[in-house]
mmCIF file of C-alpha atoms and ligand atoms in Angstrom:
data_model
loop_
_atom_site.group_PDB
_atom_site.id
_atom_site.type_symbol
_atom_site.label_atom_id
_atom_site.label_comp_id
_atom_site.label_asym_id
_atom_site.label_seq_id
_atom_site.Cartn_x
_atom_site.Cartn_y
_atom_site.Cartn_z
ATOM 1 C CA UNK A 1 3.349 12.806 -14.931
ATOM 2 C CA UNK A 2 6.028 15.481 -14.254
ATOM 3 C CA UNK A 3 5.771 18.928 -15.558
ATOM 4 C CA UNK A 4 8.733 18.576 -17.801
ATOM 5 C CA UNK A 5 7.221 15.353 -19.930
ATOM 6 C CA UNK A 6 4.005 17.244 -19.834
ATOM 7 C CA UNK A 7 6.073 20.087 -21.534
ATOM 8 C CA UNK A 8 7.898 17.652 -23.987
ATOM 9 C CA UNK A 9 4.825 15.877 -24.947
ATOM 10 C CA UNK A 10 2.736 19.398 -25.663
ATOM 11 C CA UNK A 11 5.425 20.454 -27.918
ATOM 12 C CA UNK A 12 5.508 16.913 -29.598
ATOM 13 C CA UNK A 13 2.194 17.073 -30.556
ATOM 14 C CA UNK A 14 2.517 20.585 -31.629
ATOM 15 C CA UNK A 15 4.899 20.029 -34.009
ATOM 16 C CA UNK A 16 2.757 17.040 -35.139
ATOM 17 C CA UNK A 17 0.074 19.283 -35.955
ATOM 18 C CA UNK A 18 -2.018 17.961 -33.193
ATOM 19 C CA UNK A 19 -3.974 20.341 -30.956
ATOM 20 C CA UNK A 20 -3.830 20.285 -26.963
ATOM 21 C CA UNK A 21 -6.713 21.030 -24.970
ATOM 22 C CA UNK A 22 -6.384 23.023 -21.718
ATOM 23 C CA UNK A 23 -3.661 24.158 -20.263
ATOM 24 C CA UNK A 24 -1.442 23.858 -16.941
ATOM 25 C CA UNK A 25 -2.300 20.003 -15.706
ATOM 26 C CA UNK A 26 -2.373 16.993 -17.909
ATOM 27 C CA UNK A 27 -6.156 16.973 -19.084
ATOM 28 C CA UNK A 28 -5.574 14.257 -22.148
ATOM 29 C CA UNK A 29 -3.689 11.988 -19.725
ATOM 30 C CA UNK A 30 -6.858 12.814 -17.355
ATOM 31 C CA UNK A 31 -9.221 11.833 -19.678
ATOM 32 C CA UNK A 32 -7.488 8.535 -20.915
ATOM 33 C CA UNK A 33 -7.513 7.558 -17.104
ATOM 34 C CA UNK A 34 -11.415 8.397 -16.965
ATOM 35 C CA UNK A 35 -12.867 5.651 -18.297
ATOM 36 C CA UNK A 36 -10.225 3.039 -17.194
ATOM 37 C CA UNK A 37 -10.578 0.540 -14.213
ATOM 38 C CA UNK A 38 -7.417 1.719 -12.002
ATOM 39 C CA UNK A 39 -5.103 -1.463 -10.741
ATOM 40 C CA UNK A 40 -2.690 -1.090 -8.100
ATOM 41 C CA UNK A 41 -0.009 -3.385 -6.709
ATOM 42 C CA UNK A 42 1.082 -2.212 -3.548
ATOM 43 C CA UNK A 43 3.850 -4.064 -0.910
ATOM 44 C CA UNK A 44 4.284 -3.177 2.549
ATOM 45 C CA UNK A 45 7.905 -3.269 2.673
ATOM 46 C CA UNK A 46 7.941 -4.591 6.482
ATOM 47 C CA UNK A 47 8.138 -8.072 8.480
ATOM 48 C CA UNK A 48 4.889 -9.619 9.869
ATOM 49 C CA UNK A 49 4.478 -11.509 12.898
ATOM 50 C CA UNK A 50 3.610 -15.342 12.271
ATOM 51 C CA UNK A 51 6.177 -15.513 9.508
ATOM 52 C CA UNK A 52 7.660 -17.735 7.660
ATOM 53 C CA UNK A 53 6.644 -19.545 10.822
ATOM 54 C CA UNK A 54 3.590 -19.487 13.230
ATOM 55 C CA UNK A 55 6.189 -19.007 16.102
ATOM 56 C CA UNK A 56 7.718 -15.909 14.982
ATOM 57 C CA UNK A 57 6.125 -12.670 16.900
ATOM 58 C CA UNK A 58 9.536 -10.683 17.685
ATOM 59 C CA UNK A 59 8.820 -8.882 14.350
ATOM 60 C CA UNK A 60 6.431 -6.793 15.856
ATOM 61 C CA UNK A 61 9.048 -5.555 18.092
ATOM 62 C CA UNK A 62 11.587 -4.874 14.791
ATOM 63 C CA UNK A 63 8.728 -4.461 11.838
ATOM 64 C CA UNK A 64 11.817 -2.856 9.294
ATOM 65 C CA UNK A 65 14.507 -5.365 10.011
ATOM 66 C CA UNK A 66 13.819 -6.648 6.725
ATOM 67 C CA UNK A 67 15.675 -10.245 6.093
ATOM 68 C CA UNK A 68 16.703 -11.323 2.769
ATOM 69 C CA UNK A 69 14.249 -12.994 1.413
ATOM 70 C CA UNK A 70 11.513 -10.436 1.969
ATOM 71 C CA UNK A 71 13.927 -7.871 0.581
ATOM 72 C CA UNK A 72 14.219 -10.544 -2.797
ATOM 73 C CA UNK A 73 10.470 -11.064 -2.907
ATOM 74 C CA UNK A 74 9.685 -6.884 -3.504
ATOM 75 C CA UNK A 75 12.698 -6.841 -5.903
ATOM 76 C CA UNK A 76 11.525 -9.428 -7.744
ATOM 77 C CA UNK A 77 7.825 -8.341 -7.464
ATOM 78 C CA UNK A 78 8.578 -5.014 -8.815
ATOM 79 C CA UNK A 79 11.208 -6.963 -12.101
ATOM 80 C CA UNK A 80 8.062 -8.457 -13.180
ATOM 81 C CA UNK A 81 5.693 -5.762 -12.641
ATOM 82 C CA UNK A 82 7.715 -3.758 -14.713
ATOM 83 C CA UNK A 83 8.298 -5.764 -17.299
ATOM 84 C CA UNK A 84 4.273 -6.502 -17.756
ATOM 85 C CA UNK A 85 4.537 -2.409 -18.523
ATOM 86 C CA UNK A 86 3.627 -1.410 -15.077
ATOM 87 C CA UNK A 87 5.043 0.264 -11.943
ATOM 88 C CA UNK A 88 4.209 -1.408 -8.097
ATOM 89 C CA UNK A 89 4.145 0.656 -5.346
ATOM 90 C CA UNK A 90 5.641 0.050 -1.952
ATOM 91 C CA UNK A 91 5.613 1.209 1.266
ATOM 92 C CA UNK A 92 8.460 1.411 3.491
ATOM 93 C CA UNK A 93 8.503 1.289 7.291
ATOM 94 C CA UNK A 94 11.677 3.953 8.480
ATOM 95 C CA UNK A 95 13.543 1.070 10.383
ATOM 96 C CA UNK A 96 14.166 -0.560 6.923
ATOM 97 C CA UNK A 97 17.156 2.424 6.256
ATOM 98 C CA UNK A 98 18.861 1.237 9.830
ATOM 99 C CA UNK A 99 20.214 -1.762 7.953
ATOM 100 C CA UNK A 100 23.796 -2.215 6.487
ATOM 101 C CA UNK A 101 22.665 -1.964 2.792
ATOM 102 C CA UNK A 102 19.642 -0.126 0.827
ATOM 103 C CA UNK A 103 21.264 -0.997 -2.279
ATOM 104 C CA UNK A 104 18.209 -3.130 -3.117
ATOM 105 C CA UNK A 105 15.344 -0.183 -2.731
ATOM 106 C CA UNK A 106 17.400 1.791 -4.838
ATOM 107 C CA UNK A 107 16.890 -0.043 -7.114
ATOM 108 C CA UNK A 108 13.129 -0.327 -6.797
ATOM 109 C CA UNK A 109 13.385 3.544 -6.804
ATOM 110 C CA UNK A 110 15.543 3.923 -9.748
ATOM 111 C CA UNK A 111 13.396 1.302 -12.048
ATOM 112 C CA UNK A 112 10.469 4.089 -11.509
ATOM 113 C CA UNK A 113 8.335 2.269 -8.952
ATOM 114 C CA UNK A 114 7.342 5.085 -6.127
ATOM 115 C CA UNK A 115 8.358 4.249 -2.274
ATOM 116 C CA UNK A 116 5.945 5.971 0.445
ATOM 117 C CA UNK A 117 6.162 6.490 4.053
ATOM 118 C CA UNK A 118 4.794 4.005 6.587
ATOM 119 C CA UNK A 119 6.182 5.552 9.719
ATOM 120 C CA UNK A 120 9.324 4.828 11.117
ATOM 121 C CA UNK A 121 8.129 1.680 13.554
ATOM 122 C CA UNK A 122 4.626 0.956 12.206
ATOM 123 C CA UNK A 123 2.813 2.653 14.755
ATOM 124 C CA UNK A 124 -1.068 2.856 15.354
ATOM 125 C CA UNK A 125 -1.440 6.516 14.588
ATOM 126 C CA UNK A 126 -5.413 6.411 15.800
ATOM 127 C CA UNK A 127 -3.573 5.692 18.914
ATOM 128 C CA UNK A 128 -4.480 7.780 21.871
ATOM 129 C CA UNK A 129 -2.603 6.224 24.714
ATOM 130 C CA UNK A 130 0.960 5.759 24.715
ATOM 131 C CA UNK A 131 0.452 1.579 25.063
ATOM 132 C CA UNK A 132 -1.520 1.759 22.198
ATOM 133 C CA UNK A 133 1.495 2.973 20.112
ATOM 134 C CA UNK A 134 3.748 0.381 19.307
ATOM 135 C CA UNK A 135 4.523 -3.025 20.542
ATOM 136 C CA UNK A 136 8.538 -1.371 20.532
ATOM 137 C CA UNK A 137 7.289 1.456 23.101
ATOM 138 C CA UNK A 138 5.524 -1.507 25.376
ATOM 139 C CA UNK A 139 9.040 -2.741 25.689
ATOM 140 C CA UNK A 140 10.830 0.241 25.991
ATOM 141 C CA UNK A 141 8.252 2.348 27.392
ATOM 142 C CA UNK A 142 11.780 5.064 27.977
ATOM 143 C CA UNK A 143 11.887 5.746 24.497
ATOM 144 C CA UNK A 144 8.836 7.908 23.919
ATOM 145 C CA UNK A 145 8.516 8.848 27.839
ATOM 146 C CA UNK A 146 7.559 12.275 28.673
ATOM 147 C CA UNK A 147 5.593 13.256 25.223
ATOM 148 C CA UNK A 148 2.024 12.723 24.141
ATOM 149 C CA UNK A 149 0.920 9.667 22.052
ATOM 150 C CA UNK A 150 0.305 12.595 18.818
ATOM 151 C CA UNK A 151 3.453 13.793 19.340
ATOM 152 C CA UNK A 152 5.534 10.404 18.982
ATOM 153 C CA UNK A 153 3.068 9.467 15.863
ATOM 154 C CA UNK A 154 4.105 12.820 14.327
ATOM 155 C CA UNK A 155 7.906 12.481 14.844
ATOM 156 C CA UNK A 156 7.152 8.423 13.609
ATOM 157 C CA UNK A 157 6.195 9.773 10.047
ATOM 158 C CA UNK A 158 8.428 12.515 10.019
ATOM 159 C CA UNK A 159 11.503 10.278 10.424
ATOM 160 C CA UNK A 160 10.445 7.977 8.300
ATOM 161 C CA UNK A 161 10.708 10.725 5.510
ATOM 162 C CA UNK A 162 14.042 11.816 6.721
ATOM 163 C CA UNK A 163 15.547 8.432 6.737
ATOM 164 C CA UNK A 164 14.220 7.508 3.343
ATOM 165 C CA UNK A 165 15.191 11.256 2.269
ATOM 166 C CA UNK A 166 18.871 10.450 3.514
ATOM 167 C CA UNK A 167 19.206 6.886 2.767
ATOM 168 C CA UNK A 168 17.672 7.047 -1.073
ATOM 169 C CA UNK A 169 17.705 10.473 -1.322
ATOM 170 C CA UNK A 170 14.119 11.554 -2.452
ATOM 171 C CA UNK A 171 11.005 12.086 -0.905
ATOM 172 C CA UNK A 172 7.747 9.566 -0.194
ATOM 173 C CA UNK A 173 5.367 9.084 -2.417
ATOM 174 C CA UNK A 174 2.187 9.382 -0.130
ATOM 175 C CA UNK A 175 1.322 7.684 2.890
ATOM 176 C CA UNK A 176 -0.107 4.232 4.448
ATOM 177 C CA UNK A 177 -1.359 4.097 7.645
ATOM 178 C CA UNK A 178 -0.050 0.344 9.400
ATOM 179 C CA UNK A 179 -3.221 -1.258 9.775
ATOM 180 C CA UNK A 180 -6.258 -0.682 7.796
ATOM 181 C CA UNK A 181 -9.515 1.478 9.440
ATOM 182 C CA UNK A 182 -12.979 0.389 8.669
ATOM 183 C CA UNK A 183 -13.772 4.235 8.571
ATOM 184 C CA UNK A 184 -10.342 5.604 7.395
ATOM 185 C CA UNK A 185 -9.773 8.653 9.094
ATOM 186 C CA UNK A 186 -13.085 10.070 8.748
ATOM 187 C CA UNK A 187 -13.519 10.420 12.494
ATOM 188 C CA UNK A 188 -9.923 11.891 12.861
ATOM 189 C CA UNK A 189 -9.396 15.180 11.393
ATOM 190 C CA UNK A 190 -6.394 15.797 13.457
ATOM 191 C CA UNK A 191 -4.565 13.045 12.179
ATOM 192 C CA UNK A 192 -5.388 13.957 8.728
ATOM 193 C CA UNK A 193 -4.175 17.452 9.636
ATOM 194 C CA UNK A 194 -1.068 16.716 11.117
ATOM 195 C CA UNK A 195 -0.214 14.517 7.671
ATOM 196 C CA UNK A 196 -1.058 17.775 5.656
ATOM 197 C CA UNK A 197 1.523 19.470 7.639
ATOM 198 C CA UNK A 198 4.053 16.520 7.057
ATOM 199 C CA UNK A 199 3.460 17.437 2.936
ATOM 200 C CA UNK A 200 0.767 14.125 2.686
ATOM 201 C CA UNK A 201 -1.897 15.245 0.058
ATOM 202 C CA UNK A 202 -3.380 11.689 0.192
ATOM 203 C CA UNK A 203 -3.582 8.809 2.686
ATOM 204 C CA UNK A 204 -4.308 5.227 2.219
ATOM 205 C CA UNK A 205 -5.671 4.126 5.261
ATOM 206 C CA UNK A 206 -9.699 2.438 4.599
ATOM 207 C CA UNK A 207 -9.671 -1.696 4.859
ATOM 208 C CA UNK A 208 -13.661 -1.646 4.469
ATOM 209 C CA UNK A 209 -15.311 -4.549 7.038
ATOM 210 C CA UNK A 210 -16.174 -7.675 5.123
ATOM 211 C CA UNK A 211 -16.979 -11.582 6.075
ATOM 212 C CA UNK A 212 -14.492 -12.608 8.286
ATOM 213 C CA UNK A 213 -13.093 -16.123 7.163
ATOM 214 C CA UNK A 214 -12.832 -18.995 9.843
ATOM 215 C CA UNK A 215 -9.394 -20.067 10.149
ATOM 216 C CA UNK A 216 -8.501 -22.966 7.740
ATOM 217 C CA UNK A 217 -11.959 -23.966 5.989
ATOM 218 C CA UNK A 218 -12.512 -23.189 2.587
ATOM 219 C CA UNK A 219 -14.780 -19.636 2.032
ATOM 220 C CA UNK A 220 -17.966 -20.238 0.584
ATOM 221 C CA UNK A 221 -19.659 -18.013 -1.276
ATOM 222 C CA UNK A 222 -21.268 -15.703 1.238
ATOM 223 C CA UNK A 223 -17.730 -14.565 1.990
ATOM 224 C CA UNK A 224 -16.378 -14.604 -1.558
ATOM 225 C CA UNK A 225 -19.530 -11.964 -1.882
ATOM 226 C CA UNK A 226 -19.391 -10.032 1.050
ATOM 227 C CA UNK A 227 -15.603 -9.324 -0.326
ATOM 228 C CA UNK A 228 -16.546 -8.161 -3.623
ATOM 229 C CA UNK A 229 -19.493 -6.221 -2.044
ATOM 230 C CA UNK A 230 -16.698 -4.621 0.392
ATOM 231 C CA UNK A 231 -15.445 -3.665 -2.916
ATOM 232 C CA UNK A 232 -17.487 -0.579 -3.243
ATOM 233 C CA UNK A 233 -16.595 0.526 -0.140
ATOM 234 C CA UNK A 234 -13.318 0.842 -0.777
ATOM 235 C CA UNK A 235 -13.445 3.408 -3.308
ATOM 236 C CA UNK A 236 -11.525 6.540 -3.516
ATOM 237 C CA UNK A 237 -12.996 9.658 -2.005
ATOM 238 C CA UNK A 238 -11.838 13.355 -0.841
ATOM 239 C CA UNK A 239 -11.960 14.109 2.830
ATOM 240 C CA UNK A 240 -14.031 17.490 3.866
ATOM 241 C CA UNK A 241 -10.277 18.957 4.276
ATOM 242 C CA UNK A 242 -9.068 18.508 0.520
ATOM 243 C CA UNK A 243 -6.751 14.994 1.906
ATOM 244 C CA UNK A 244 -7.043 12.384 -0.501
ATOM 245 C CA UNK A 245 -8.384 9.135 0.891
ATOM 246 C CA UNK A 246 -7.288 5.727 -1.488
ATOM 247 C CA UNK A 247 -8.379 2.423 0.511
ATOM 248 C CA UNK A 248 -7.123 -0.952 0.364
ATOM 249 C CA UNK A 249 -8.717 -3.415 -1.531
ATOM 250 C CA UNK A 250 -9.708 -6.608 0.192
ATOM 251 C CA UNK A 251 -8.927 -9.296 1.092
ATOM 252 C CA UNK A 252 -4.890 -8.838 1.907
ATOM 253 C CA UNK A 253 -3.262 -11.571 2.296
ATOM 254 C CA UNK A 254 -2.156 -10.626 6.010
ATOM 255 C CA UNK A 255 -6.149 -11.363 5.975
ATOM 256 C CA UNK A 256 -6.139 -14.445 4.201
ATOM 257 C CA UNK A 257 -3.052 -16.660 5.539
ATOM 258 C CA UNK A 258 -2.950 -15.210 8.853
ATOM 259 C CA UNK A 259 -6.519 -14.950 9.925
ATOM 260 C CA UNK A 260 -7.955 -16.805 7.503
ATOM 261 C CA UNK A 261 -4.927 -19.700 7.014
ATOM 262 C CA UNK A 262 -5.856 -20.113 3.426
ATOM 263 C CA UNK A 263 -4.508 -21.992 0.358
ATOM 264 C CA UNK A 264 -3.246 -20.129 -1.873
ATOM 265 C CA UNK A 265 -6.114 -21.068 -4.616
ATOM 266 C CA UNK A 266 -8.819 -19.424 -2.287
ATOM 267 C CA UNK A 267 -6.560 -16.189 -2.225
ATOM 268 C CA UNK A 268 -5.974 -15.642 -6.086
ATOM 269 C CA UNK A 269 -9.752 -16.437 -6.509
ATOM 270 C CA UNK A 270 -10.818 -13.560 -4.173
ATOM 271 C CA UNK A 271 -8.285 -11.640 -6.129
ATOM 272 C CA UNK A 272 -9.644 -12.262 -9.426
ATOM 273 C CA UNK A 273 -13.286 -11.637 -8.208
ATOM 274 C CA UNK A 274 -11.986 -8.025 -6.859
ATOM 275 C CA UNK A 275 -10.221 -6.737 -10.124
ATOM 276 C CA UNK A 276 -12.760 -8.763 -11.874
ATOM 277 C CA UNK A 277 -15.477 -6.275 -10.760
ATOM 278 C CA UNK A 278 -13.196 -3.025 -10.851
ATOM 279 C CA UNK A 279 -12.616 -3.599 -14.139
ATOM 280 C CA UNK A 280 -16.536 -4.128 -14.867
ATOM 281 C CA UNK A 281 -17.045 -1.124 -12.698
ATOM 282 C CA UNK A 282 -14.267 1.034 -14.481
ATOM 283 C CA UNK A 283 -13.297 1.304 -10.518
ATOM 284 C CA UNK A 284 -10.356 1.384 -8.839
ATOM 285 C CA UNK A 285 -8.597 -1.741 -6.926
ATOM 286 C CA UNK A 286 -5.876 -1.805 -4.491
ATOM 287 C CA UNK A 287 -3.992 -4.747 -4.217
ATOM 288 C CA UNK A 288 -2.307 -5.520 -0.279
ATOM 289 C CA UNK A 289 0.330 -7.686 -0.293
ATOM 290 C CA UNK A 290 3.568 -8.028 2.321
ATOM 291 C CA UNK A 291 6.049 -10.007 0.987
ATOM 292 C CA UNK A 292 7.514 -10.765 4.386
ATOM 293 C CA UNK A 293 3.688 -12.883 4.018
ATOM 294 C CA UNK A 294 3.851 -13.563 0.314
ATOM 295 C CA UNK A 295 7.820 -15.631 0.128
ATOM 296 C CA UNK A 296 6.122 -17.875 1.505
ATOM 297 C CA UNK A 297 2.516 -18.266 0.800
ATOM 298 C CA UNK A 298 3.021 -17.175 -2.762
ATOM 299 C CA UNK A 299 6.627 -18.034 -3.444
ATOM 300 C CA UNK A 300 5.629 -17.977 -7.198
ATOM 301 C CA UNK A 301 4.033 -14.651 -7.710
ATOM 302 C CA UNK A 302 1.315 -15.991 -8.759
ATOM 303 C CA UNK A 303 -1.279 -13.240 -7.605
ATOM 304 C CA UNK A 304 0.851 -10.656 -8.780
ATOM 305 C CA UNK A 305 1.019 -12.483 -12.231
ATOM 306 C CA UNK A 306 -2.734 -13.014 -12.359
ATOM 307 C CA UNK A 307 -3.453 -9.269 -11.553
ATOM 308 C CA UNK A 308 -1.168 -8.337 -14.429
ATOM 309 C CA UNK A 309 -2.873 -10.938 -16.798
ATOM 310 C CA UNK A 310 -6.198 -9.269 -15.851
ATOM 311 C CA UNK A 311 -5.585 -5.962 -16.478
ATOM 312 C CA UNK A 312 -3.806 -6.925 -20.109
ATOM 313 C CA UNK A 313 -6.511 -8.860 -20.874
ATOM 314 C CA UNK A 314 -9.328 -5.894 -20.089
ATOM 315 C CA UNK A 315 -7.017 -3.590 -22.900
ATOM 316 C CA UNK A 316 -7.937 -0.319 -22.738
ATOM 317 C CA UNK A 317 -10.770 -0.705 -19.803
ATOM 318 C CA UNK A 318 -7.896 -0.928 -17.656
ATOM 319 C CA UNK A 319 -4.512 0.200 -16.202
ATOM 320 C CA UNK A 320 -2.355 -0.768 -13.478
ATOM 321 C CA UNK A 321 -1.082 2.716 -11.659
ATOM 322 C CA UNK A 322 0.550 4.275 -8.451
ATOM 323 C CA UNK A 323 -1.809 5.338 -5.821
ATOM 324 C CA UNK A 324 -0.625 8.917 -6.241
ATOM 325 C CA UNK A 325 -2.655 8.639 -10.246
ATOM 326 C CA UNK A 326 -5.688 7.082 -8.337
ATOM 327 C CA UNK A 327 -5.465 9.836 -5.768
ATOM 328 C CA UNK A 328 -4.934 12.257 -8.572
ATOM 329 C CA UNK A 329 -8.247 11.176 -10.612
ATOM 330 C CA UNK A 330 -10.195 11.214 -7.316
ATOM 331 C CA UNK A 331 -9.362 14.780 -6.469
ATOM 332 C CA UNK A 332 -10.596 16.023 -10.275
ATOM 333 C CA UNK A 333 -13.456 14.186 -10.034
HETATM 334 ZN ZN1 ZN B 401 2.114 -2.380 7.655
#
């Protein structure tokens, strides 16, 4: 919540007669959020290799050159998001503000859903040699030549915040690291420095390990459990250096219908079983979907639809947020 509604809702309830405890932050809001199971619907806003077919693997070389159908799927994603009551938060890779029109994130933006950085060309920043990068720097190995592997992952986020600071003129709203790390960036304080520098006060970056499924057979149950036991593991948590760490939830469906080449029906159930126990937990869950994936595996939205029914169903025992009110919670806890 932003200072100024904090302000207009204090003197609201003042002149309702109703007292406000504490002072400064937003401690009513906090404690409404307390008890709740925290929902989040978040899109990678980039295209993924092996769709809409099996063939296609140039995206890795051009992750942000968006085509229209992926750019229809988050619109749409985010219409009916917002009108269950909710907000869906995206991520957007910095080559998405090279193309012709923005028009449509705009619009995302100007609905109320928050936009954050995912580096310019989806590079591995755990990366330590300069192959390791990008598939784009493999190719054009000229483009990065002559500076260290830190320094092009630093200039990769920073640009990422220009462009989106030029194209849709306002800032990020935190940061995902492309790809998901079993341990986060627990082992990598430099990283996490160098995204304190670049204004980051929290980082989604954890995919916790969990049964792997084999490609096209239906999961049993030992995976179906091993993914709701992963479940735990990716809770929110502060880093020793004050960064805010807020994993993904598994399984994503980058997970599911790549790896995995599931039906659709195994997906939503592993969904269901994850908010399922967040809400029993009064935890938090991080839905990770790409719609570059999800136009065609889930043309109908019906994941998005099911988390949505979920959450209304669980009332007050739950609420589907931003990761930047997750993050918050985590850091007064
Ligand atoms: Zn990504």
């Amino acid at each position: 919540m932003h200072w100024t509604n904090e302000l207009t809702r204090r003197r609201f309830l003042a002149a309702a007669g109703i007292a406000v405890v504490g002072s400064g932050s937003t401690p009513n809001l906090r404690a409404a959020e307390d008890d709740k199971a925290l929902i989040a619907i978040t899109l990678d806003l980039e295209m993924s290799r092996n769709f809409p077919t099996r063939e296609d693997m140039h995206w890795d070389y051009e992750k942000g050159n968006l085509n229209a159908e992926t750019k229809a799927y988050a619109v749409e994603a985010c219409r009916r998001v917002k009108a269950a009551g909710a907000l869906l938060h995206c991520f957007a890779v910095g080559q998405v503000f090279e193309q012709e029109n923005v028009d449509w994130l705009k619009g995302i933006v100007q609905a109320g859903h928050p936009v954050g950085n995912h580096t310019y060309d989806h590079v591995n920043v755990l990366a330590t040699r300069s192959e390791d990068v990008q598939f784009r720097f493999q190719r054009a190995p000229w483009l990065i030549k002559g500076r260290t592997p830190a320094e092009v992952i630093r200039d990769n986020v920073r640009l990422a915040t220009e462009a989106m600071r030029t194209r849709l003129g306002c800032e990020p709203t935190g940061f995902r690291t492309p790809g998901g790390f079993s341990d986060g960036l627990r082992t990598r304080p430099d990283v996490r420095a160098m995204l304190r520098e670049l204004g980051f006060d929290w980082v989604s970056s954890l995919y916790p390990p969990h049964a792997t499924p084999r490609p096209m057979e239906e999961p049993g149950a030992e995976v179906f459990d091993s993914i709701v036991r992963a479940q735990a593991a990716a809770q929110p948590f502060v880093y020793p250096d004050g960064l805010v760490e807020v994993p993904m939830s598994p399984i994503s469906d980058i997970g599911a219908f790549r790896t995995g080449r599931w039906r659709l029906e195994w997906f939503l159930k592993a969904v269901r079983l994850g908010v399922e126990w967040a809400i029993d937990h009064r935890a938090v869950y991080d839905f990770l979907g790409h719609p570059s994936c999800l136009y065609v595996t889930d043309p109908d939205f019906r994941a998005i639809a099911l988390i949505c029914d979920l959450v209304r169903k669980a009332g007050d025992r739950a609420a589907i947020v931003g990761l930047d009110t997750i993050a918050r919670r985590a850091r007064s806890r």
